[in-house]
PDB file of C-alpha atoms and ligand atoms in Angstrom:
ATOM      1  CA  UNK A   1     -24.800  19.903 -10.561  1.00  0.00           C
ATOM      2  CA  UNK A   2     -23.606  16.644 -11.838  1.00  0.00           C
ATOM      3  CA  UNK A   3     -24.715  13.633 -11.728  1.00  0.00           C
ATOM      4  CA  UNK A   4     -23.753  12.072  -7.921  1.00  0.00           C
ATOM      5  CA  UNK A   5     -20.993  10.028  -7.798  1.00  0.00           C
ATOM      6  CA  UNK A   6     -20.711   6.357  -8.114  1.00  0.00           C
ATOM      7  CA  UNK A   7     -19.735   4.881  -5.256  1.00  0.00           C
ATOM      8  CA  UNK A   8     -16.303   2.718  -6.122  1.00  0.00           C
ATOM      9  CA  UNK A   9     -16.505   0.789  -2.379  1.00  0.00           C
ATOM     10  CA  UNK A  10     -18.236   1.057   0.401  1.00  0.00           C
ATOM     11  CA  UNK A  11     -18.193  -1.148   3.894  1.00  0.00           C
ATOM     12  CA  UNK A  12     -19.033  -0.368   7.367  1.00  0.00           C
ATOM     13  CA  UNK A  13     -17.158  -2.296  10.272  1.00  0.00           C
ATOM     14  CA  UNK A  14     -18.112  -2.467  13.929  1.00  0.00           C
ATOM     15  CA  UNK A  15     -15.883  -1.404  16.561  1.00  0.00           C
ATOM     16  CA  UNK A  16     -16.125  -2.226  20.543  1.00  0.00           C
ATOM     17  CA  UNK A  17     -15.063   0.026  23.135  1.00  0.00           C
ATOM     18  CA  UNK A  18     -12.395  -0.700  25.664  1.00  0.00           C
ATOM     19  CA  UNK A  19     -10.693  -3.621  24.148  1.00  0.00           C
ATOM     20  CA  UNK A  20      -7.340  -2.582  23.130  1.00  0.00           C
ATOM     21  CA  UNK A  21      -6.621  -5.886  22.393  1.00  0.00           C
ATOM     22  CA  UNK A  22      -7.875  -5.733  18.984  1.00  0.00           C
ATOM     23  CA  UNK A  23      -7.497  -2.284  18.680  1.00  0.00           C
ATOM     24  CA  UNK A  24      -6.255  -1.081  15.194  1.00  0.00           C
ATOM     25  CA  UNK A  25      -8.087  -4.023  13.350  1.00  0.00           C
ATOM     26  CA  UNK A  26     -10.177  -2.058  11.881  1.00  0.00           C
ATOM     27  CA  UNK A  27      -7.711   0.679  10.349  1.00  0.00           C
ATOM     28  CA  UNK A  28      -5.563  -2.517   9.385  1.00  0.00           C
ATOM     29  CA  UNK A  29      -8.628  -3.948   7.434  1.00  0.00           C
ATOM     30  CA  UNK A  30      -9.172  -0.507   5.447  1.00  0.00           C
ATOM     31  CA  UNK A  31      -5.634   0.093   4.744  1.00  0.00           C
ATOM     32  CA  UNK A  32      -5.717  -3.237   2.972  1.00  0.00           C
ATOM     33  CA  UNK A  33      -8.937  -2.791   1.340  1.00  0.00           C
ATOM     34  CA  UNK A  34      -7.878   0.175  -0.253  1.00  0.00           C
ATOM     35  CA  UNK A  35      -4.374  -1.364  -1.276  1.00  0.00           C
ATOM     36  CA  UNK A  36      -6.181  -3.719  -3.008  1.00  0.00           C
ATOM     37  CA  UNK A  37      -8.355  -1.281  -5.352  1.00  0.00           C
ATOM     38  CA  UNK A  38      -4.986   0.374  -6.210  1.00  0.00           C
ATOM     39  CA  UNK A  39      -5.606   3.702  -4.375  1.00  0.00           C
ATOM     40  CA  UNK A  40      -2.057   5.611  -4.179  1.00  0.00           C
ATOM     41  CA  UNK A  41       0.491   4.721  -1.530  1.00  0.00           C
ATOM     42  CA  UNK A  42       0.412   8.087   0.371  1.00  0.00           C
ATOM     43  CA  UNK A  43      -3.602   8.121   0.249  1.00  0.00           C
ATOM     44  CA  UNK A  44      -3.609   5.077   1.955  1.00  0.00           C
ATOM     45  CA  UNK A  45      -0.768   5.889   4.537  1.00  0.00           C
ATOM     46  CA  UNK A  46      -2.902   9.055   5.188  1.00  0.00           C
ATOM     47  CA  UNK A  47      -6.349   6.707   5.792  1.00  0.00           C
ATOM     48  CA  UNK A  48      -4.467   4.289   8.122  1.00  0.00           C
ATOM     49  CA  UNK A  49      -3.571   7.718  10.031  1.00  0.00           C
ATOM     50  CA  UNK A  50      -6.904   8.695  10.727  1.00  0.00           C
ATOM     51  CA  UNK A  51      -8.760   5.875  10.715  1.00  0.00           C
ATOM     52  CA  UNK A  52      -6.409   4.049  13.668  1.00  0.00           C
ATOM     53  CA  UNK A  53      -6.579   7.342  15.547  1.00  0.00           C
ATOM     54  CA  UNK A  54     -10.066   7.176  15.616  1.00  0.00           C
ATOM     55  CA  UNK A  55     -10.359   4.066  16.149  1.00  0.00           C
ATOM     56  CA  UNK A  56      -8.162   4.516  19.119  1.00  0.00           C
ATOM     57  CA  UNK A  57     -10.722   7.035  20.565  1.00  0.00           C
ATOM     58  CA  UNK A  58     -13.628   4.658  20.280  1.00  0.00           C
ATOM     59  CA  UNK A  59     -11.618   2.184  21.989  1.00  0.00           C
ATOM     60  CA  UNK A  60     -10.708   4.833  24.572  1.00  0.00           C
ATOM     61  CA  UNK A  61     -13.401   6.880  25.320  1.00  0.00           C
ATOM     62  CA  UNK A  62     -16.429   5.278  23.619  1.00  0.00           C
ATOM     63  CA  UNK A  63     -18.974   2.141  23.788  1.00  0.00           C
ATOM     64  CA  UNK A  64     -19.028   1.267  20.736  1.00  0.00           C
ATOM     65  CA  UNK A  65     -18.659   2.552  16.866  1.00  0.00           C
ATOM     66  CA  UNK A  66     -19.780   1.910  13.256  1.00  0.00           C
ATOM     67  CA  UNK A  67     -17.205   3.080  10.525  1.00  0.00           C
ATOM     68  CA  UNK A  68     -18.248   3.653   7.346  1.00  0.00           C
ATOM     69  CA  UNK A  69     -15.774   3.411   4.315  1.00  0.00           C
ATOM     70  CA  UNK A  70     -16.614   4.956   1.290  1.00  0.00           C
ATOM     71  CA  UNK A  71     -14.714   4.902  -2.211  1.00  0.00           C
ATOM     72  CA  UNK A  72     -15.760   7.351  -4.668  1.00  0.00           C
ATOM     73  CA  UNK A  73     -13.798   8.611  -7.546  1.00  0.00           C
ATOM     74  CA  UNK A  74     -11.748  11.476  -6.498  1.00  0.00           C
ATOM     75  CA  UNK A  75     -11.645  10.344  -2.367  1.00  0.00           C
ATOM     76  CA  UNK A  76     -11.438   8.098   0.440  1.00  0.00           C
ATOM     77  CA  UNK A  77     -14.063   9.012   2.688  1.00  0.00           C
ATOM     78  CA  UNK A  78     -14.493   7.491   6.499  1.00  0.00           C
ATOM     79  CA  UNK A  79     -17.213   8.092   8.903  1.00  0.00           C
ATOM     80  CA  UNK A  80     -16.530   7.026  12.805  1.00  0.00           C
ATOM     81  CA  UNK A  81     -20.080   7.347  14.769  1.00  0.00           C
ATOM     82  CA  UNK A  82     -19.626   6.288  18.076  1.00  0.00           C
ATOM     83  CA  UNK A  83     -22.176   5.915  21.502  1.00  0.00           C
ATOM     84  CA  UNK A  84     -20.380   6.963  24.243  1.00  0.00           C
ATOM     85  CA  UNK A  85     -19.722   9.756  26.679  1.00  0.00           C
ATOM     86  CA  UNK A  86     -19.157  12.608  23.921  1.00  0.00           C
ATOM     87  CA  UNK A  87     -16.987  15.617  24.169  1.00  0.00           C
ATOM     88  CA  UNK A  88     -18.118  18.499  26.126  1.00  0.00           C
ATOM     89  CA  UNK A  89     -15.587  21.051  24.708  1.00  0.00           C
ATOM     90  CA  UNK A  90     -14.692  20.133  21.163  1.00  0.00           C
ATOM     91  CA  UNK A  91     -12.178  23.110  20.699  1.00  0.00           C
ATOM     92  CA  UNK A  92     -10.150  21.867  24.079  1.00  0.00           C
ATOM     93  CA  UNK A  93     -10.120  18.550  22.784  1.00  0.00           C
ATOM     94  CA  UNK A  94      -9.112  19.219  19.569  1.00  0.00           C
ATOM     95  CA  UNK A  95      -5.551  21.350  21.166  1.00  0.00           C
ATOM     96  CA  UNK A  96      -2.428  19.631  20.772  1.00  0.00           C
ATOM     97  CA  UNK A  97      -1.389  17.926  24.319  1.00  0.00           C
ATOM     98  CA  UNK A  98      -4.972  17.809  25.938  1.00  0.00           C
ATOM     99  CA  UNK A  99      -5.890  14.454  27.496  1.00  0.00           C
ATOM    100  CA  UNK A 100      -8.586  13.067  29.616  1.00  0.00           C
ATOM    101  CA  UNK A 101      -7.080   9.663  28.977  1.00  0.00           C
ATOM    102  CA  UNK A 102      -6.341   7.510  32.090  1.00  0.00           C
ATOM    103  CA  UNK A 103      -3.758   5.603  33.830  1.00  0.00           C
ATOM    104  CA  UNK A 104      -4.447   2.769  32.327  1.00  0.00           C
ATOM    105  CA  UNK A 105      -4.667   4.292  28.800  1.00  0.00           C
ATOM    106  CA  UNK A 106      -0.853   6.468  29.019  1.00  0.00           C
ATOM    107  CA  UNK A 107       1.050   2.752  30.326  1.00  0.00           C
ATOM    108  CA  UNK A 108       0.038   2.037  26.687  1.00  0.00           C
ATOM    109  CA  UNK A 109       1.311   4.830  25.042  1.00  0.00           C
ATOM    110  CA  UNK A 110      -1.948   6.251  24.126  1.00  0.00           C
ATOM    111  CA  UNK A 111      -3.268  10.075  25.676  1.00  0.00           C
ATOM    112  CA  UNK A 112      -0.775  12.205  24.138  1.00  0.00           C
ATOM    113  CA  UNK A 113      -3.758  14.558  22.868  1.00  0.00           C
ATOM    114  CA  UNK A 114      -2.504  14.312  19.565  1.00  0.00           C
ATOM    115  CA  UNK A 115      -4.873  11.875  18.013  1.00  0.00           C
ATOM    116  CA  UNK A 116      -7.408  14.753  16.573  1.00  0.00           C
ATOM    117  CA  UNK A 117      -4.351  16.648  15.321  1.00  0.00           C
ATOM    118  CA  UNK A 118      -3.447  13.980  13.523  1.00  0.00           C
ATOM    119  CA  UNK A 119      -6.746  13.318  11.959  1.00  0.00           C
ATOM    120  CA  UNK A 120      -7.002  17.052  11.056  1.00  0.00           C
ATOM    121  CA  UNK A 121      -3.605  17.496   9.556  1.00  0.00           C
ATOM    122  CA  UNK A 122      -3.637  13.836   7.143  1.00  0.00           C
ATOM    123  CA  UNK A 123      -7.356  14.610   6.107  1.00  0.00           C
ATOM    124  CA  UNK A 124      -8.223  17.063   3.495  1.00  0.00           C
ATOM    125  CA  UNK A 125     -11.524  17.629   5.156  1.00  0.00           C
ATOM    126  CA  UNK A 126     -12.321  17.077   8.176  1.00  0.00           C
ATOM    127  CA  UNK A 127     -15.372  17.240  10.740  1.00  0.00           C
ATOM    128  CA  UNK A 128     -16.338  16.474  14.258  1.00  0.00           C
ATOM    129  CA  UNK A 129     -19.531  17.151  15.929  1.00  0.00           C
ATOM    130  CA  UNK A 130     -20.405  15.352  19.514  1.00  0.00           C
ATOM    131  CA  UNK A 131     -23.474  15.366  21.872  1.00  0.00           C
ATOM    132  CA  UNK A 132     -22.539  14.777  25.341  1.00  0.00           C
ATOM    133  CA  UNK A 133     -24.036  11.753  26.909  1.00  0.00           C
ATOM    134  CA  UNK A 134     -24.523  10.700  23.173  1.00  0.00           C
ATOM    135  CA  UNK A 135     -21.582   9.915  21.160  1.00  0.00           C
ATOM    136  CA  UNK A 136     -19.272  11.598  18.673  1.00  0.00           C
ATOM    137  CA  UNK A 137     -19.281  11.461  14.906  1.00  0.00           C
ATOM    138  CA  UNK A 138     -16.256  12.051  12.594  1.00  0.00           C
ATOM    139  CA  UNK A 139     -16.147  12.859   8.746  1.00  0.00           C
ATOM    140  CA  UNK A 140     -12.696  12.570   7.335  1.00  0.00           C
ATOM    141  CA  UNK A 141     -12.081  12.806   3.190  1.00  0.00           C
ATOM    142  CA  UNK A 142      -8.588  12.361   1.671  1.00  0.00           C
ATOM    143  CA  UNK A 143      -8.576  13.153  -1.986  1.00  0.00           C
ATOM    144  CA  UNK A 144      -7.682  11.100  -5.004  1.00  0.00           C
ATOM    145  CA  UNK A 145      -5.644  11.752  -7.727  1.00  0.00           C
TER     146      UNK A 145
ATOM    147  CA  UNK B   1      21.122   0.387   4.584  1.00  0.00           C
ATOM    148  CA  UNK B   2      18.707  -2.519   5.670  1.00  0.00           C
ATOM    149  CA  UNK B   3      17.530  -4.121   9.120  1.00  0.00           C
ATOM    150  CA  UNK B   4      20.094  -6.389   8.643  1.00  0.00           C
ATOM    151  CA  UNK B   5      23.097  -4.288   8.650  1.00  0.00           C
ATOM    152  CA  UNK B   6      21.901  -2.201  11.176  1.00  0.00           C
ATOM    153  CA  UNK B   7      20.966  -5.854  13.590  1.00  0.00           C
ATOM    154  CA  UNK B   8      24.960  -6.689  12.839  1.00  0.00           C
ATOM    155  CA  UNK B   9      26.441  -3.639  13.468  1.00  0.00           C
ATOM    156  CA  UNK B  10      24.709  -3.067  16.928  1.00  0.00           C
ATOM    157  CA  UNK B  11      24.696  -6.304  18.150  1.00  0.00           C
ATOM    158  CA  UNK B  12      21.025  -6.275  18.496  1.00  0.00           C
ATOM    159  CA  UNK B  13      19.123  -9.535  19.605  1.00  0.00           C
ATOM    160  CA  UNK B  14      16.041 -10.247  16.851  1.00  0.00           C
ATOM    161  CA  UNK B  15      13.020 -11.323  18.526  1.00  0.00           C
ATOM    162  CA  UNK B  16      10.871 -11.967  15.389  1.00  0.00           C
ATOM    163  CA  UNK B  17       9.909 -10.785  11.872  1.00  0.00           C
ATOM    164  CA  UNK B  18      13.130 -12.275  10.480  1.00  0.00           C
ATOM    165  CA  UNK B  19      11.706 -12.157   6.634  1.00  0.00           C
ATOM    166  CA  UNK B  20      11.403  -8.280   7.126  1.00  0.00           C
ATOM    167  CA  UNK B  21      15.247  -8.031   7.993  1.00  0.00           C
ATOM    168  CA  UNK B  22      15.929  -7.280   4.034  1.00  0.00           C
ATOM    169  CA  UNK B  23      13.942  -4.336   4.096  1.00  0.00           C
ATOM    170  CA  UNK B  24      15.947  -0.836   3.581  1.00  0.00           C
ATOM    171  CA  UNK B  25      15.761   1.438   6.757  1.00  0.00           C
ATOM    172  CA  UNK B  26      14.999   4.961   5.302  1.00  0.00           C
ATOM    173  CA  UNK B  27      15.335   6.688   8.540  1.00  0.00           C
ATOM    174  CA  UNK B  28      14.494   6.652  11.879  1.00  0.00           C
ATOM    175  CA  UNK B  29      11.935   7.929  15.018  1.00  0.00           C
ATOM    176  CA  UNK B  30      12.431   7.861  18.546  1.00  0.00           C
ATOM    177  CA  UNK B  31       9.004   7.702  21.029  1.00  0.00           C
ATOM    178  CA  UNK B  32       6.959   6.394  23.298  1.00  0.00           C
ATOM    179  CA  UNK B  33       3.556   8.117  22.529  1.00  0.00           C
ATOM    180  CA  UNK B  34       1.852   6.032  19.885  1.00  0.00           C
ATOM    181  CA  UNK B  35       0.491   9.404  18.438  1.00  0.00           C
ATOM    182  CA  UNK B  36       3.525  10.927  18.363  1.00  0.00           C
ATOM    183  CA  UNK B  37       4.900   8.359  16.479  1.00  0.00           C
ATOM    184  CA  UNK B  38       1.808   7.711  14.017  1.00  0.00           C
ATOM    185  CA  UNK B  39       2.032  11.779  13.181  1.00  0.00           C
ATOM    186  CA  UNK B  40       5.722  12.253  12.984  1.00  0.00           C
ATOM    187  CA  UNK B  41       7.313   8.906  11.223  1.00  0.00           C
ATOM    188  CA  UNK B  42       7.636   7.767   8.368  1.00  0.00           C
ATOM    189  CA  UNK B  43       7.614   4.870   5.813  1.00  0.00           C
ATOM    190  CA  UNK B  44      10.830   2.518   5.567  1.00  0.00           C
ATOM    191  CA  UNK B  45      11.767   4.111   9.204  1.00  0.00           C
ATOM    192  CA  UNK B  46      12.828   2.058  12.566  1.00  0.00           C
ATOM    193  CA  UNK B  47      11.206   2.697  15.101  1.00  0.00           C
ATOM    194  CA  UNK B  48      13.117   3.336  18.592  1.00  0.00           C
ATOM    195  CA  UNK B  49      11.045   2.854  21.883  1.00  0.00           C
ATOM    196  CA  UNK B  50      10.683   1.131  25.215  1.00  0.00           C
ATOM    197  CA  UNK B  51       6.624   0.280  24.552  1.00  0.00           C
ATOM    198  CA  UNK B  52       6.707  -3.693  24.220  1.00  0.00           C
ATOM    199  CA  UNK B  53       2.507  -3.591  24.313  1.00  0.00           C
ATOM    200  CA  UNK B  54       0.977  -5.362  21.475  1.00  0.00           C
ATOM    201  CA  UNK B  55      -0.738  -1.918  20.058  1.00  0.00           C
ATOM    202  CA  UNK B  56       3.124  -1.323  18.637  1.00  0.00           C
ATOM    203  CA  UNK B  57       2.663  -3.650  15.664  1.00  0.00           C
ATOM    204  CA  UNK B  58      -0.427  -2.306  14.800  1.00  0.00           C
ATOM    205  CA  UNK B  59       1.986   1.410  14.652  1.00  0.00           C
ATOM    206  CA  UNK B  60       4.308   0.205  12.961  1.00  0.00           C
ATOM    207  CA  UNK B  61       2.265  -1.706  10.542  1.00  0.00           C
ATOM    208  CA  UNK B  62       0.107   1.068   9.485  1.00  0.00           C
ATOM    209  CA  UNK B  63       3.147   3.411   8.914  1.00  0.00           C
ATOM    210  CA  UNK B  64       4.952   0.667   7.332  1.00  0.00           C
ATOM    211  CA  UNK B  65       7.592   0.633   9.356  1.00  0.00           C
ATOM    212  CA  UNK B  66      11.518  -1.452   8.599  1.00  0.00           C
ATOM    213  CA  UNK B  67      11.561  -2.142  11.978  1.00  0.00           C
ATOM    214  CA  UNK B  68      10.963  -1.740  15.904  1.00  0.00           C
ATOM    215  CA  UNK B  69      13.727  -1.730  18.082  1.00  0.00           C
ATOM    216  CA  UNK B  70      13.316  -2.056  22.241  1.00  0.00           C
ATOM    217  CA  UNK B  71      15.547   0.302  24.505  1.00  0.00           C
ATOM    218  CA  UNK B  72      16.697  -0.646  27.793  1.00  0.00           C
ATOM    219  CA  UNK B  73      16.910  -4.922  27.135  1.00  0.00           C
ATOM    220  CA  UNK B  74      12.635  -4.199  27.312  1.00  0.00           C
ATOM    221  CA  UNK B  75      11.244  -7.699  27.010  1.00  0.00           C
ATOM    222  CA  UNK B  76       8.220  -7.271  24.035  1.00  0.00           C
ATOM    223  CA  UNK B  77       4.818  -8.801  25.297  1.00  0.00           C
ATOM    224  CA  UNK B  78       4.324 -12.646  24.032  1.00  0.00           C
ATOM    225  CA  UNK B  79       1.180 -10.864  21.627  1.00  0.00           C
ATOM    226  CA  UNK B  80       3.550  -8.442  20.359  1.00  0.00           C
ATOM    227  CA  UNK B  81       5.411 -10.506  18.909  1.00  0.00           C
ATOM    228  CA  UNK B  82       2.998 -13.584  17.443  1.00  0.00           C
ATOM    229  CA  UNK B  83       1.525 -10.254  16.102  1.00  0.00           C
ATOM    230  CA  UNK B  84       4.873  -8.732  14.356  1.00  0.00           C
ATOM    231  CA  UNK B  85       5.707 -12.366  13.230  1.00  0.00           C
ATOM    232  CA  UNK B  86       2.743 -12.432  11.099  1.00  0.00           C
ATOM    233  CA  UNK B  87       2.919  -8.814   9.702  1.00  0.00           C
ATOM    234  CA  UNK B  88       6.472 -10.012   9.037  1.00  0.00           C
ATOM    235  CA  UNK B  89       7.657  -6.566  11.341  1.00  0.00           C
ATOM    236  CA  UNK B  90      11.113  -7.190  12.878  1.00  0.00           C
ATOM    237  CA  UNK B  91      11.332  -6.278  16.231  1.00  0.00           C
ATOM    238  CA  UNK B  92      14.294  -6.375  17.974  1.00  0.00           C
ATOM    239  CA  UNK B  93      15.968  -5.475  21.435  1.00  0.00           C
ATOM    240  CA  UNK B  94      19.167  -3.496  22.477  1.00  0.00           C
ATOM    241  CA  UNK B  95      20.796  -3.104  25.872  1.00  0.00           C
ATOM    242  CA  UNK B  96      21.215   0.708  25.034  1.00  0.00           C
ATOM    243  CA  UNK B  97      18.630   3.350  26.502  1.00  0.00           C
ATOM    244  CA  UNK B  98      17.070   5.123  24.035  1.00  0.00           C
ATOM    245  CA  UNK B  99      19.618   8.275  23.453  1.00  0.00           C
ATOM    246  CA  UNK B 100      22.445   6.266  22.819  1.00  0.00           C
ATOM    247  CA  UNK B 101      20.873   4.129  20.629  1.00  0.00           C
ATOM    248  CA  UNK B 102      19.308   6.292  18.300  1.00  0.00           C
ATOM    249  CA  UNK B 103      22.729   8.191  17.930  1.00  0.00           C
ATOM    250  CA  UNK B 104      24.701   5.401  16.942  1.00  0.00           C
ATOM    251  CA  UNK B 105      21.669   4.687  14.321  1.00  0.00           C
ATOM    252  CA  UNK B 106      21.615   8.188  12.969  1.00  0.00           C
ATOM    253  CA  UNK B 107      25.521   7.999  12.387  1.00  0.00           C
ATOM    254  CA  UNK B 108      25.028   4.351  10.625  1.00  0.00           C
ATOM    255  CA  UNK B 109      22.163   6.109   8.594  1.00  0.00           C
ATOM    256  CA  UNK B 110      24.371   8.735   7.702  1.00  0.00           C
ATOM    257  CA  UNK B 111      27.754   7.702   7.293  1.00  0.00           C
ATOM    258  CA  UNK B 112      27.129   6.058   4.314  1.00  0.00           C
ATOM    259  CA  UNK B 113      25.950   7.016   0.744  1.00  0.00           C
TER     260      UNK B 113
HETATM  261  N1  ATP C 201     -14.715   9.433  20.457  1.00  0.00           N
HETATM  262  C1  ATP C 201     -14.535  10.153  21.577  1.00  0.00           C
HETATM  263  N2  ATP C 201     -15.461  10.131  22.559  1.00  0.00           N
HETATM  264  C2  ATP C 201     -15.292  10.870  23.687  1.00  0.00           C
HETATM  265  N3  ATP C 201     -14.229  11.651  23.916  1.00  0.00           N
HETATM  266  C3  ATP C 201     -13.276  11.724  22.979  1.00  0.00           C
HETATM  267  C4  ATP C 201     -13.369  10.980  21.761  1.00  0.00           C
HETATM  268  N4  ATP C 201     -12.290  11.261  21.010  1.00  0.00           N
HETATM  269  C5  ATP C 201     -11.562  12.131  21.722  1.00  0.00           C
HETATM  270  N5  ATP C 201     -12.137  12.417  22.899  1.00  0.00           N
HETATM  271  C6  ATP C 201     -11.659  13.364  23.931  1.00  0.00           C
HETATM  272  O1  ATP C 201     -10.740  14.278  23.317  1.00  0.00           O
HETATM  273  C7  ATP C 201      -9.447  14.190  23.927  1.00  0.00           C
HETATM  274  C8  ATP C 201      -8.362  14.407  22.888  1.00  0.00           C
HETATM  275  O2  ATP C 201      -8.368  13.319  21.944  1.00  0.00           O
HETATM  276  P1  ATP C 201      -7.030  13.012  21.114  1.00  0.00           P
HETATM  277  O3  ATP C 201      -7.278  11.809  20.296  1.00  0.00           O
HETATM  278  O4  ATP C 201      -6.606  14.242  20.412  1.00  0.00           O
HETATM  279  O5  ATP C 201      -5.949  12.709  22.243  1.00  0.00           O
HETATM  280  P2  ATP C 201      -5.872  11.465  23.246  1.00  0.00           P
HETATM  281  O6  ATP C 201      -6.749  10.363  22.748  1.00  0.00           O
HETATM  282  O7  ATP C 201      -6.157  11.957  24.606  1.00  0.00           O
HETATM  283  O8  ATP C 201      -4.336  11.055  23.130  1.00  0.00           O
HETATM  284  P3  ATP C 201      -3.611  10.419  21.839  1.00  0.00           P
HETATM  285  O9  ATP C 201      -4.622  10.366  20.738  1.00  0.00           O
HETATM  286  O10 ATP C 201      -2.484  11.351  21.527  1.00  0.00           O
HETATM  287  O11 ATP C 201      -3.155   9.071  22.256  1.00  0.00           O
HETATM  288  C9  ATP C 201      -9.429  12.836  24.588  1.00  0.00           C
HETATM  289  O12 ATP C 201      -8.515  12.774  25.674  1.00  0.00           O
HETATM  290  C10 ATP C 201     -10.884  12.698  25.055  1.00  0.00           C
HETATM  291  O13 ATP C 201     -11.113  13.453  26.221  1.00  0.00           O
HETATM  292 MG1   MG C 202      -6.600   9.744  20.708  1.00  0.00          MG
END
């Protein structure tokens, strides 16, 4: 065991539920942040993947959500823990093409049930545990050269 | 082949984002689900859809995008585009639905090099 990693970054940003308005902000403002400490083109591309999709499902199906951004040296890590209604079958929601989004929600383009797919398949590790009733929390890493 | 050419040779009408028409198109993606599009596209693509919400810049900012091109004369939301004008994202709009239009954008893309 070495010794534990210094932490390069580190900031945690407040999202609000429902207001699609300023949806993305927050995946815009980490995409930037890690521009700016030089982290690799394709690193970043992949953390403005699944940081906006889960971001979009806090804004979709959630009260509110902290998001936790975390440098270290050798990955981008970023934490989404939400309050909200939780998901009652994690393995349905995580199949391609399942939706419980809304009307309202699909005349914006959003509920293709792809989001999670997307967050698995750009993160290098990925995890998801929900209560319902409680809220959901994601773990995504994306490794550094 | 940049925005530019691509503006000129389909007689598309720019709606904003002029400083981004320089920027070389490196391909294209055609849809309407914001998912689809944030899995499947890439970097230095335009993007081809009839979504005119405002939640299309922040797509096509994050993927860094050449471009968004409207189908169907679609008129983008007034947000979309004071949005797009600062991220410096040209979006523009064509008469053509969506089929036609990404053909004759495929064989621009193609023809040359
Ligand atoms: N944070 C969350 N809280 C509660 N339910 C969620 C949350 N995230 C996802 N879900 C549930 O899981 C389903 C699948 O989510 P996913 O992001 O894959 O697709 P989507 O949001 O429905 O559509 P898309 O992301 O393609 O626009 C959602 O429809 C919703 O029922
Ligand atoms: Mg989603």
């Amino acid at each position: 065991m070495g010794e534990p990693k210094p932490n390069l970054y580190s900031e945690s940003f407040p999202i609000e539920g429902g207001n699609f308005n300023s949806a993305g902000i927050v995946s815009t403002g980490i995409k930037s942040i890690l521009k700016k400490l030089g982290i690799p083109g394709d690193i970043v591309r992949k953390a403005a993947i699944v940081s906006y999709e889960a971001e979009i499902n806090v804004v979709s199906y959630a009260k509110k959500a902290v998001v936790n951004l975390t440098v270290v040296p050798g990955a981008v890590c970023i934490e989404v823990i939400d309050e909200g209604q939780g998901i009652p079958n994690i393995d349905l929601a995580m199949q391609e093409g399942y939706s419980t989004a809304d009307q309202k929600i699909r005349e914006m383009g959003f509920g293709a049930g792809m989001g999670l797919c997307n967050i698995r398949n750009y993160s290098d590790d990925f995890h998801i545990e929900s209560e319902v009733g409680k809220g959901t929390h994601l773990k995504m890493t994306i490794q550094t050269p | 082949m940049n925005v530019e050419a691509i503006v000129a040779a389909l007689g598309l009408e720019v709606k904003c984002g002029r400083e981004g028409l320089g920027r070389e198109v490196t391909g294209g993606y055609t849809g309407d689900l914001l998912s689809d599009v944030m899995g499947n596209s890439k970097e230095g693509y335009i993007w081809i859809t009839r979504q005119v919400h405002q939640n299309i810049v922040a797509v096509a900012s994050l993927k860094e995008h050449a471009g968004i091109i409207l189908i169907n004369a679609c008129e983008p939301a007034a947000e979309t585009l004071q949005k797009a004008e600062a991220e410096k994202i040209p979006v523009m709009v064509s008469d053509l639905p969506a089929f036609e239009l990404s053909g004759r954008i495929y064989n621009l893309l193609t023809s040359q090099s």
